Coordinates of C-alpha atoms in Angstrom, one line a residue:
X170 CA -36.0 -111.2 62.6
X171 CA -38.8 -111.8 65.0
X172 CA -41.8 -109.5 65.3
X173 CA -41.7 -109.2 69.2
X174 CA -38.4 -107.3 70.4
X175 CA -36.3 -108.7 73.2
X176 CA -35.7 -105.4 74.9
X177 CA -36.0 -101.5 74.2
X178 CA -33.2 -99.3 74.4
X179 CA -34.3 -95.7 75.6
X180 CA -32.8 -92.7 77.8
X181 CA -29.5 -94.6 78.2
X182 CA -31.0 -97.8 79.6
X183 CA -32.0 -100.9 78.4
X184 CA -35.4 -102.6 79.4
X185 CA -35.9 -106.3 78.8
X186 CA -39.3 -107.7 77.9
X187 CA -38.6 -110.9 79.7
X188 CA -35.8 -110.7 82.3
X189 CA -36.6 -108.7 85.4
X190 CA -33.4 -106.5 85.2
X191 CA -32.6 -103.3 83.4
X192 CA -29.1 -102.2 82.0
X193 CA -27.5 -98.8 82.0
X194 CA -25.7 -98.7 78.8
X195 CA -23.1 -96.4 79.6
X196 CA -21.8 -98.3 82.4
X197 CA -22.9 -101.8 81.5
X198 CA -24.4 -102.2 85.1
X199 CA -27.5 -104.3 85.7
X200 CA -30.2 -103.2 88.1
X201 CA -33.3 -104.8 89.3
X202 CA -36.2 -102.6 89.9
X203 CA -39.4 -103.5 91.7
X204 CA -42.2 -105.4 89.8
X205 CA -44.5 -102.3 89.9
X206 CA -41.6 -100.2 88.6
X207 CA -40.9 -102.8 85.5
X208 CA -44.4 -103.0 84.3
X209 CA -44.6 -99.0 84.9
X210 CA -41.9 -98.6 82.3
X211 CA -43.1 -101.3 80.2
X212 CA -46.8 -99.5 79.7
X213 CA -45.1 -96.4 79.1
X214 CA -42.5 -97.5 76.7
X215 CA -45.1 -100.1 74.4
X216 CA -47.6 -97.0 73.9
X217 CA -44.8 -94.3 73.4
X218 CA -44.9 -91.6 72.3
X219 CA -48.6 -91.8 72.9
X220 CA -49.7 -90.9 76.5
X221 CA -50.9 -93.9 78.9
X222 CA -54.0 -93.0 80.8
X223 CA -54.3 -93.4 84.8
X224 CA -56.9 -96.1 84.1
X225 CA -54.8 -97.8 81.4
X226 CA -52.0 -97.9 84.2
X227 CA -54.1 -98.9 86.9
X228 CA -55.4 -102.0 84.6
X229 CA -52.2 -103.0 83.3
X230 CA -49.6 -102.1 85.9
X231 CA -51.7 -102.9 89.0
X232 CA -53.8 -105.6 87.2
X233 CA -56.8 -104.7 88.8
X234 CA -60.2 -105.4 87.7
X235 CA -61.8 -102.9 90.3
X236 CA -62.8 -99.3 89.2
X237 CA -59.7 -96.9 90.0
X238 CA -60.5 -94.9 93.2
X239 CA -58.9 -91.4 94.5
X240 CA -56.6 -93.3 96.7
X241 CA -55.5 -95.7 93.7
X242 CA -54.7 -92.5 91.5
X243 CA -52.5 -91.2 94.3
X244 CA -50.7 -94.4 94.7
X245 CA -50.1 -94.3 90.8
X246 CA -48.6 -90.6 91.2
X247 CA -46.5 -91.8 94.0
X248 CA -45.2 -94.5 92.1
X249 CA -44.3 -92.3 89.4
X250 CA -42.2 -90.1 91.6
X251 CA -40.5 -93.1 93.4
X252 CA -39.6 -94.3 89.8
X253 CA -38.2 -91.3 88.9
X254 CA -36.1 -91.2 91.9
X255 CA -35.0 -94.9 91.6
X256 CA -33.9 -94.1 87.9
X257 CA -31.8 -91.2 89.2
X258 CA -30.3 -93.2 91.9
X259 CA -28.7 -95.6 89.2
X260 CA -27.3 -93.0 87.1
X261 CA -30.2 -92.1 84.9
X262 CA -30.3 -88.2 84.9
X263 CA -33.7 -87.7 83.2
X264 CA -36.5 -90.0 83.3
X265 CA -38.5 -88.1 80.7
X266 CA -41.6 -89.1 82.1
X267 CA -43.8 -86.4 81.3
X268 CA -47.4 -85.9 83.0
X269 CA -50.4 -85.3 81.2
X270 CA -52.5 -83.1 84.1
X271 CA -55.4 -85.2 85.1
X272 CA -54.9 -87.6 82.7
X273 CA -51.6 -89.9 82.7
X274 CA -48.2 -89.9 81.5
X275 CA -46.0 -90.3 78.3
X276 CA -42.5 -91.3 77.7
X277 CA -40.8 -88.5 75.5
X278 CA -37.6 -89.9 74.2
X279 CA -36.4 -92.1 71.3
X280 CA -37.2 -95.9 71.6
X281 CA -35.0 -98.4 70.0
X282 CA -36.5 -102.0 69.9
X283 CA -33.6 -104.6 69.7
X284 CA -33.3 -108.6 69.1
X285 CA -30.9 -110.8 71.1
X286 CA -29.4 -112.4 67.6
X287 CA -26.1 -113.4 68.8
X288 CA -27.0 -115.4 72.2
X289 CA -29.4 -118.0 72.7
X290 CA -32.3 -116.8 74.6
X291 CA -32.1 -119.5 77.0
X292 CA -28.5 -118.9 77.8
X293 CA -29.4 -115.3 78.2
X294 CA -32.2 -115.8 80.8
X295 CA -29.8 -118.3 82.7
X296 CA -27.2 -115.5 82.9
X297 CA -29.7 -113.0 83.8
X298 CA -30.8 -115.1 86.6
X299 CA -27.5 -115.7 88.0
X300 CA -26.9 -111.8 87.9
X301 CA -30.3 -111.3 89.5
X302 CA -29.6 -114.0 92.5
X303 CA -26.9 -111.7 93.8
X304 CA -28.6 -108.2 93.7
X305 CA -32.1 -109.2 94.0
X306 CA -32.5 -109.4 97.7
X307 CA -31.0 -105.8 98.0
X308 CA -32.9 -104.2 95.4
X309 CA -36.1 -105.6 96.7
X310 CA -35.2 -104.4 100.5
X311 CA -34.5 -100.9 99.1
X312 CA -37.9 -100.8 97.1
X313 CA -40.0 -102.4 100.0
X314 CA -38.3 -99.6 102.5
X315 CA -39.7 -97.1 100.3
X316 CA -42.9 -98.3 99.5
X317 CA -44.3 -99.4 102.9
X318 CA -43.9 -95.8 104.2
X319 CA -46.4 -94.7 101.6
X320 CA -48.9 -96.7 103.4
X321 CA -48.4 -94.2 106.3
X322 CA -48.6 -91.4 104.0
X323 CA -51.7 -92.4 102.3
X324 CA -53.7 -92.5 105.9
X325 CA -51.9 -89.8 107.8
X326 CA -55.3 -87.8 107.9
X327 CA -56.4 -91.0 110.1
X328 CA -53.2 -91.6 111.9
X329 CA -52.1 -88.4 113.2
X330 CA -55.6 -87.0 114.4
X331 CA -56.3 -90.3 116.0
X332 CA -52.7 -90.4 117.9
X333 CA -53.4 -86.9 119.0
X334 CA -56.8 -87.1 120.5
X335 CA -56.0 -90.8 121.8
X336 CA -53.0 -89.2 123.5
X337 CA -55.2 -86.1 124.9
X338 CA -57.5 -88.4 127.0
X339 CA -54.9 -89.0 129.1
X340 CA -54.0 -85.5 129.6
X341 CA -57.8 -85.0 130.4
X342 CA -57.9 -87.7 132.9
X343 CA -55.1 -86.8 134.9
X344 CA -56.9 -83.4 135.1
X345 CA -60.5 -84.9 136.2
X346 CA -59.1 -86.8 139.2
X347 CA -57.7 -83.9 140.7
X348 CA -60.0 -81.0 139.5
X349 CA -61.9 -80.7 143.0
X350 CA -58.3 -79.9 144.5
X351 CA -57.1 -78.1 141.1
X352 CA -55.3 -75.4 143.1
X353 CA -53.1 -78.1 145.1
X354 CA -52.8 -80.5 142.3
X355 CA -53.5 -78.9 139.0
X356 CA -50.2 -77.8 138.0
X357 CA -48.3 -80.8 138.4
X358 CA -51.3 -83.0 137.1
X359 CA -50.9 -80.6 133.8
X360 CA -47.3 -81.1 133.2
X361 CA -47.3 -84.8 133.7
X362 CA -50.6 -85.2 131.8
X363 CA -48.9 -83.8 128.8
X364 CA -46.1 -86.2 129.2
X365 CA -48.6 -89.1 129.4
X366 CA -50.5 -87.4 126.2
X367 CA -47.1 -87.9 124.4
X368 CA -46.3 -91.4 125.5
X369 CA -49.8 -92.7 124.5
X370 CA -50.1 -90.7 121.3
X371 CA -46.8 -91.9 120.1
X372 CA -47.7 -95.3 121.3
X373 CA -50.3 -95.4 118.9
X374 CA -48.4 -93.8 116.2
X375 CA -45.8 -96.6 116.6
X376 CA -48.6 -99.4 116.5
X377 CA -49.6 -98.0 112.9
X378 CA -46.0 -98.2 112.0
X379 CA -45.2 -101.4 113.2
X380 CA -48.5 -102.7 111.5
X381 CA -47.6 -101.1 108.0
X382 CA -44.1 -102.2 108.2
X383 CA -44.9 -105.9 109.2
X384 CA -47.8 -106.4 107.2
X385 CA -45.5 -105.2 104.0
X386 CA -43.2 -108.1 104.7
X387 CA -46.2 -110.6 105.1
X388 CA -45.8 -110.6 109.0
X389 CA -48.6 -110.8 111.5
X390 CA -48.5 -107.6 113.6
X391 CA -51.8 -107.1 115.6
X392 CA -50.6 -108.7 118.8
X393 CA -47.5 -106.7 118.7
X394 CA -49.3 -103.4 118.1
X395 CA -51.4 -104.2 121.0
X396 CA -48.5 -104.7 123.2
X397 CA -47.1 -101.5 122.4
X398 CA -50.8 -99.8 123.3
X399 CA -50.9 -101.9 126.3
X400 CA -47.1 -101.1 127.5
X401 CA -47.8 -97.3 126.9
X402 CA -51.0 -97.7 129.4
X403 CA -49.1 -99.7 131.8
X404 CA -46.1 -96.9 131.7
X405 CA -48.8 -94.3 132.3
X406 CA -50.5 -96.0 135.1
X407 CA -47.1 -96.1 136.9
X408 CA -46.5 -92.6 136.0
X409 CA -50.0 -91.3 137.6
X410 CA -48.3 -92.7 141.3
X411 CA -45.9 -90.0 140.8
X412 CA -48.5 -87.0 140.9
X413 CA -51.9 -88.2 141.7
X414 CA -52.7 -88.7 145.5
X415 CA -53.6 -92.1 147.1
X416 CA -56.7 -91.1 148.5
X417 CA -60.0 -89.8 147.1
X418 CA -60.1 -86.3 145.6
X419 CA -63.6 -86.1 143.8
X420 CA -66.4 -85.1 146.1
X421 CA -69.6 -86.7 145.9
X422 CA -72.6 -88.4 147.9
X423 CA -70.9 -91.6 147.6
X424 CA -67.5 -93.1 148.3
X425 CA -65.2 -92.0 145.3
X426 CA -62.0 -93.9 144.4
X427 CA -58.4 -92.7 145.1
X428 CA -57.2 -90.3 142.4
X429 CA -54.8 -92.8 140.9
X430 CA -57.0 -95.8 141.1
X431 CA -59.5 -94.0 139.3
X432 CA -56.9 -92.9 136.7
X433 CA -55.7 -96.1 136.1
X434 CA -59.3 -97.4 135.6
X435 CA -60.0 -95.1 133.0
X436 CA -56.8 -96.2 131.4
X437 CA -57.1 -99.8 131.0
X438 CA -60.8 -100.2 131.3
X439 CA -62.0 -97.2 128.7
X440 CA -59.0 -95.6 126.6
X441 CA -57.2 -99.1 125.8
X442 CA -60.4 -100.8 124.6
X443 CA -60.9 -97.8 122.7
X444 CA -57.3 -97.9 121.2
X445 CA -57.7 -101.5 120.1
X446 CA -61.1 -102.1 119.0
X447 CA -62.2 -98.5 117.3
X448 CA -58.6 -97.4 116.5
X449 CA -56.1 -100.0 115.8
X450 CA -58.5 -102.9 114.4
X451 CA -60.0 -100.6 111.4
X452 CA -56.4 -99.3 110.7
X453 CA -55.0 -103.1 110.6
X454 CA -58.0 -104.3 108.6
X455 CA -57.9 -101.4 105.9
X456 CA -53.9 -101.7 105.7
X457 CA -54.4 -105.7 105.1
X458 CA -56.9 -105.4 102.6
X459 CA -55.4 -102.7 100.5
X460 CA -51.9 -104.8 100.3
X461 CA -53.9 -107.7 99.0
X462 CA -55.6 -105.5 96.6
X463 CA -52.2 -104.1 95.6
X464 CA -50.9 -107.7 95.3
X465 CA -48.1 -106.9 97.9
X466 CA -49.3 -110.0 99.6
X467 CA -51.4 -112.6 98.6
X468 CA -54.1 -112.7 101.5
X469 CA -55.0 -111.1 104.7
X470 CA -52.5 -112.2 107.6
X471 CA -54.0 -114.7 110.1
X472 CA -54.5 -112.5 112.9
X473 CA -56.8 -110.0 110.7
X474 CA -60.0 -109.6 112.6
X475 CA -62.9 -109.3 110.2
X476 CA -65.7 -107.0 111.6
X477 CA -68.1 -105.1 109.5
X478 CA -68.2 -101.5 110.7
X479 CA -72.1 -101.8 111.3
X480 CA -71.2 -104.0 114.3
X481 CA -68.3 -101.5 115.7
X482 CA -71.2 -99.1 115.6
X483 CA -73.5 -101.5 117.6
X484 CA -70.5 -101.7 120.2
X485 CA -70.1 -97.9 120.0
X486 CA -73.9 -97.4 120.8
X487 CA -74.2 -99.9 123.8
X488 CA -70.7 -98.1 125.2
X489 CA -72.4 -94.6 124.7
X490 CA -75.5 -95.8 126.5
X491 CA -73.9 -96.8 129.5
X492 CA -71.3 -94.0 129.5
X493 CA -74.2 -91.6 129.4
X494 CA -76.3 -93.7 132.3
X495 CA -73.1 -93.7 134.7
X496 CA -72.0 -90.1 133.8
X497 CA -75.6 -88.7 134.9
X498 CA -75.7 -91.1 138.0
X499 CA -72.2 -89.4 139.0
X500 CA -73.1 -85.6 138.1
X501 CA -76.4 -86.1 140.2
X502 CA -74.3 -87.1 143.3
X503 CA -71.3 -84.7 142.8
X504 CA -70.8 -81.7 145.5
X505 CA -72.0 -78.6 143.4
X506 CA -70.9 -76.4 146.1
X507 CA -67.3 -76.8 145.6
X508 CA -65.4 -73.5 143.3
X509 CA -64.0 -76.3 140.8
X510 CA -67.3 -78.3 140.3
X511 CA -67.8 -76.5 136.8
X512 CA -64.0 -77.5 136.0
X513 CA -64.9 -81.1 136.9
X514 CA -67.8 -81.4 134.9
X515 CA -66.6 -79.6 132.0
X516 CA -63.8 -81.9 131.7
X517 CA -66.3 -85.0 132.0
X518 CA -68.3 -83.7 128.9
X519 CA -64.9 -82.9 126.9
X520 CA -63.5 -86.2 127.7
X521 CA -67.0 -87.8 126.5
X522 CA -67.2 -85.7 123.3
X523 CA -63.5 -86.7 122.4
X524 CA -64.0 -90.6 123.2
X525 CA -66.7 -91.0 121.4
X526 CA -65.8 -88.7 118.6
X527 CA -62.8 -90.6 118.1
X528 CA -64.9 -93.9 117.9
X529 CA -67.4 -92.9 115.7
X530 CA -65.1 -90.8 113.0
X531 CA -62.9 -94.1 113.0
X532 CA -66.0 -96.2 112.0
X533 CA -66.9 -93.7 109.6
X534 CA -63.5 -93.6 108.0
X535 CA -63.4 -97.6 108.3
X536 CA -66.8 -97.7 106.3
X537 CA -65.3 -95.5 103.7
X538 CA -62.3 -97.3 103.1
X539 CA -64.1 -100.8 102.9
X540 CA -66.7 -99.3 100.5
X541 CA -63.9 -97.9 98.4
X542 CA -62.2 -101.3 98.1
X543 CA -65.4 -102.8 96.6
X544 CA -66.3 -100.0 94.3

């Protein structure tokens, strides 16, 4: 009898060392786990009943030569949860994977090693490959449809605030353009502004979802995500015609633009570049790098724009200087006698704070993620 077994029987399933499927012993049905799930089980089985540490799992299951980060640890914990759910879905009631707090996992059940004596190994492999051909696509699709969503969960602390504050800029812009006649247009502008906030916040969220999904399936998606943001901005400009007057509202020493024109300039000239350069581009680059690191994809997609955080910071600094100079010029020439002058100025500064707060916080997040990848 050979020293190395062909399979392990435990907890009602048979896990093979060579074949990619596992067999449920009670039913005889074969199921194909994802490669990560299979390596996870093998790591636990080979060391059972001893514990497998998080670092060992990161090294052996994810096959990474980099040090494990907090994000990597969360990925391990999430994978364990998804593995337990998958085992339940194929009829394994208890996975018996026990957690050692802050240390790792162990497999707490009887494990029996087995050898395929009655069937030539080559014929067995051929048989397994034939069975695998029938169900591997469906199994992989199920696994991927679950796993790509983990990308969004990992980075929800970035996606959700960015979506909210990006949408909020459109509400602020709508109020700014009617601020000097807020008693006439303020209520309508606030209601429509909230609608524009939802449209554009949802657009950025959708761009992140589309990017994560398509990148996971090895498809370029940066231009498609930009198209979503651009479409939402054009919709916003068209909607603004419904409630913004076709004449100048802001009172200043120089000739100001009609309200809807000024709103369109903000949306297309300021907010859209913010969403593409400072919000979407860092997210897209980080997700692509992590998928390469997790070996989901072999290399970054061709539409990934590689730019270092410090260059984004330089662009942001230039935009901030320009914005401060132009804002200062406008404030010096405003009609300060109007009762709504303070409202206009307050909204201008609020827009400035949110705009560059979004840009700088995104750059900081981007820098942190890139630095973590190389640790």
